[in-house]
Short mmCIF file of C-alpha atoms in Angstrom, two decimals:
data_model
loop_
_atom_site.label_atom_id
_atom_site.label_comp_id
_atom_site.label_asym_id
_atom_site.label_seq_id
_atom_site.Cartn_x
_atom_site.Cartn_y
_atom_site.Cartn_z
CA GLY D 94 18.81 -51.65 14.63
CA LYS D 95 17.16 -48.40 14.45
CA LYS D 96 19.04 -45.39 13.14
CA GLU D 97 19.03 -42.33 15.32
CA LEU D 98 18.28 -38.95 13.85
CA HIS D 99 20.88 -36.36 14.77
CA LEU D 100 19.77 -32.75 14.45
CA ALA D 101 22.03 -29.79 14.82
CA PRO D 102 21.27 -27.67 17.87
CA LEU D 103 19.07 -24.64 17.20
CA SER D 104 21.95 -22.30 17.93
CA SER D 105 24.36 -23.93 15.46
CA PRO D 106 25.45 -21.84 12.46
CA SER D 107 24.43 -24.51 9.94
CA ARG D 108 20.91 -24.67 11.38
CA SER D 109 20.38 -20.90 11.40
CA THR D 110 21.69 -20.59 7.82
CA SER D 111 19.25 -23.26 6.72
CA LEU D 112 16.37 -21.48 8.46
CA ASP D 113 17.37 -18.17 6.89
CA LEU D 114 17.40 -19.75 3.44
CA ASP D 115 13.96 -21.24 4.03
CA LEU D 116 12.59 -17.86 5.16
CA ASP D 117 14.15 -16.11 2.16
CA ARG D 118 12.66 -18.66 -0.21
CA LYS D 119 9.26 -18.35 1.47
CA LYS D 120 9.37 -14.53 1.24
CA LYS D 121 10.33 -14.65 -2.46
CA THR D 122 7.50 -17.07 -3.20
CA GLN D 123 5.06 -14.95 -1.21
CA ASN D 124 6.10 -11.78 -3.07
CA SER D 125 5.86 -13.57 -6.43
CA ILE D 126 2.32 -14.73 -5.69
CA ALA D 127 1.38 -11.30 -4.32
CA GLU D 128 2.81 -9.60 -7.41
CA THR D 129 0.70 -11.71 -9.74
CA ALA D 130 -2.42 -11.39 -7.60
CA ALA D 131 -2.10 -7.62 -7.10
CA ALA D 132 -1.45 -7.01 -10.79
CA THR D 133 -4.52 -9.03 -11.76
CA ILE D 134 -6.70 -7.39 -9.11
CA CYS D 135 -5.62 -3.90 -10.15
CA SER D 136 -5.97 -4.49 -13.88
CA LYS D 137 -9.21 -6.49 -13.91
CA CYS D 138 -11.19 -6.26 -10.68
CA LEU D 139 -11.08 -2.50 -10.15
CA LYS D 140 -12.98 -2.09 -13.45
CA ALA D 141 -15.77 -4.43 -12.41
CA ARG D 142 -19.04 -4.08 -10.52
CA PRO D 143 -19.08 -2.37 -7.11
CA ALA D 144 -19.26 -5.63 -5.15
CA THR D 145 -16.21 -6.95 -7.00
CA VAL D 146 -14.35 -3.69 -6.40
CA SER D 147 -14.99 -3.95 -2.65
CA ARG D 148 -13.77 -7.57 -2.65
CA ALA D 149 -10.71 -6.48 -4.62
CA ALA D 150 -9.92 -3.82 -2.01
CA ALA D 151 -10.28 -6.44 0.73
CA ALA D 152 -7.94 -8.79 -1.15
CA LEU D 153 -5.35 -6.02 -1.50
CA ALA D 154 -5.64 -5.34 2.24
CA SER D 155 -5.04 -9.03 2.93
CA LEU D 156 -1.90 -8.95 0.80
CA VAL D 157 -0.64 -5.89 2.67
CA GLU D 158 -1.41 -7.59 5.97
CA ALA D 159 0.64 -10.59 4.80
CA GLY D 160 3.65 -8.31 4.45
CA CYS D 161 3.50 -7.56 0.73
CA GLY D 162 2.62 -3.85 0.93
CA GLU D 163 5.38 -2.68 -1.35
CA THR D 164 4.35 -5.26 -3.95
CA VAL D 165 0.72 -4.13 -3.73
CA LEU D 166 1.73 -0.48 -4.16
CA THR D 167 3.75 -1.42 -7.24
CA SER D 168 0.50 -2.54 -8.91
CA LEU D 169 -1.97 -0.17 -7.24
CA LEU D 170 -0.25 3.17 -7.84
CA PRO D 171 -0.17 2.86 -11.66
CA ALA D 172 -3.86 1.89 -11.54
CA THR D 173 -4.65 5.31 -10.04
CA THR D 174 -3.99 6.83 -13.47
CA ASP D 175 -5.97 4.23 -15.44
CA LYS D 176 -7.69 5.58 -18.54
CA VAL D 177 -11.02 4.18 -17.29
CA PRO D 178 -12.23 6.81 -14.78
CA LYS D 179 -14.14 4.26 -12.68
CA ALA D 180 -11.02 2.11 -12.29
CA ALA D 181 -8.80 5.06 -11.40
CA ALA D 182 -11.30 6.25 -8.77
CA ALA D 183 -11.53 2.72 -7.34
CA ALA D 184 -7.73 2.48 -7.16
CA VAL D 185 -7.46 5.81 -5.33
CA ASP D 186 -10.19 4.73 -2.93
CA ALA D 187 -8.38 1.42 -2.31
CA LEU D 188 -5.18 3.38 -1.62
CA ARG D 189 -7.01 5.60 0.86
CA SER D 190 -8.49 2.59 2.65
CA LEU D 191 -5.08 0.90 2.84
CA LEU D 192 -3.58 4.08 4.30
CA SER D 193 -6.45 4.22 6.78
CA ALA D 194 -6.04 0.61 7.85
CA PHE D 195 -2.26 0.28 7.92
CA GLY D 196 -0.85 3.80 7.88
CA PRO D 197 2.59 4.68 6.66
CA GLY D 198 5.46 2.58 7.89
CA PRO D 199 6.62 -0.98 7.53
CA HIS D 200 3.46 -2.15 5.74
CA LEU D 201 3.15 0.76 3.32
CA PRO D 202 6.21 2.83 2.38
CA LEU D 203 5.48 6.54 1.94
CA GLN D 204 7.91 7.44 -0.84
CA PRO D 205 6.03 5.78 -3.73
CA VAL D 206 2.75 7.28 -2.50
CA PHE D 207 4.28 10.76 -2.28
CA LYS D 208 5.53 10.44 -5.87
CA VAL D 209 2.09 9.61 -7.31
CA LEU D 210 -0.33 11.55 -5.11
CA PRO D 211 0.40 15.13 -6.33
CA ALA D 212 -0.40 14.21 -9.95
CA LEU D 213 -3.77 12.83 -8.86
CA PHE D 214 -4.84 16.31 -7.78
CA GLU D 215 -4.70 17.31 -11.48
CA SER D 216 -6.84 14.41 -12.71
CA LYS D 217 -9.72 15.17 -15.07
CA THR D 218 -11.91 12.88 -12.96
CA GLY D 219 -13.49 14.55 -9.94
CA ALA D 220 -13.66 11.31 -7.97
CA VAL D 221 -9.90 10.84 -8.38
CA ARG D 222 -9.19 14.41 -7.20
CA GLU D 223 -11.46 13.92 -4.16
CA GLY D 224 -9.84 10.56 -3.46
CA ALA D 225 -6.39 12.12 -3.60
CA LYS D 226 -7.48 14.75 -1.09
CA ALA D 227 -8.95 12.03 1.15
CA ALA D 228 -5.69 10.05 0.93
CA ALA D 229 -3.67 13.14 1.90
CA VAL D 230 -6.02 13.74 4.83
CA GLU D 231 -5.68 10.10 5.88
CA LEU D 232 -1.90 10.37 5.79
CA SER D 233 -2.00 13.51 7.92
CA ARG D 234 -3.92 11.65 10.64
CA TRP D 235 -0.99 9.32 11.32
CA ARG D 236 1.55 10.47 13.87
CA GLY D 237 4.82 11.31 12.19
CA ALA D 238 3.35 11.40 8.70
CA SER D 239 1.54 14.73 9.11
CA ALA D 240 4.82 16.65 9.10
CA ALA D 241 5.90 14.79 5.95
CA VAL D 242 2.57 15.62 4.32
CA ARG D 243 3.03 19.32 5.06
CA ALA D 244 6.71 19.41 4.10
CA THR D 245 6.81 17.05 1.12
CA LEU D 246 3.37 16.39 -0.31
CA LEU D 247 1.54 19.73 -0.12
CA PRO D 248 4.29 21.74 -1.88
CA ALA D 249 4.19 19.22 -4.74
CA VAL D 250 0.43 19.54 -5.17
CA PRO D 251 -0.53 21.83 -8.07
CA ALA D 252 -1.27 25.39 -6.99
CA ALA D 253 -4.94 25.21 -7.96
CA ALA D 254 -5.59 22.32 -5.54
CA ARG D 255 -3.01 23.19 -2.87
CA ALA D 256 -5.26 25.52 -0.83
CA ALA D 257 -8.12 23.01 -0.63
CA ALA D 258 -5.73 20.16 0.22
CA ALA D 259 -3.95 22.22 2.89
CA GLU D 260 -7.29 23.20 4.41
CA ALA D 261 -8.50 19.58 4.51
CA VAL D 262 -5.21 18.43 6.09
CA ALA D 263 -5.38 21.22 8.70
CA GLU D 264 -8.96 20.24 9.59
CA ALA D 265 -7.97 16.59 9.96
CA GLU D 266 -5.01 17.47 12.17
CA ALA D 267 -7.20 19.73 14.33
CA SER D 268 -9.86 17.04 14.76
CA SER D 269 -7.31 14.38 15.68
CA ASN D 270 -5.71 16.54 18.40
#
């Protein structure tokens, strides 16, 4: 005879533990791949030609969409202070586009962004300063994040750039209401 296959019911503790372990393993593998990919994209592709930079931003967005936003930010935020001005500007622009597409929340945690963004307002590169202002404006457009921008981010912005940033945020909030 034939042997019958006996599976545990879906509600059994052994089955749910096995599924949890599989999901944990899948998530760890996904984060490991995303970490390698994001690090390579941020270190190599953001310094390339414009078409490559736009593809790199799209790849980072795909990684965030796959649930690896924190991993992407771990590689992207240090790239915003790259010594190559073109790469730093591209990283800030990628950050702004990610904030525009996904907003703050489960995909992109705010705390790491709030730690890095104020220093970008002091950058020697004009494109980085403008990108930082655009990222702050983008954050202020999201419901719930605008109060955090006013309370946490704007006071941390250097005094020289604070007025311009506050004005841009106020304009964005007025236009979204």
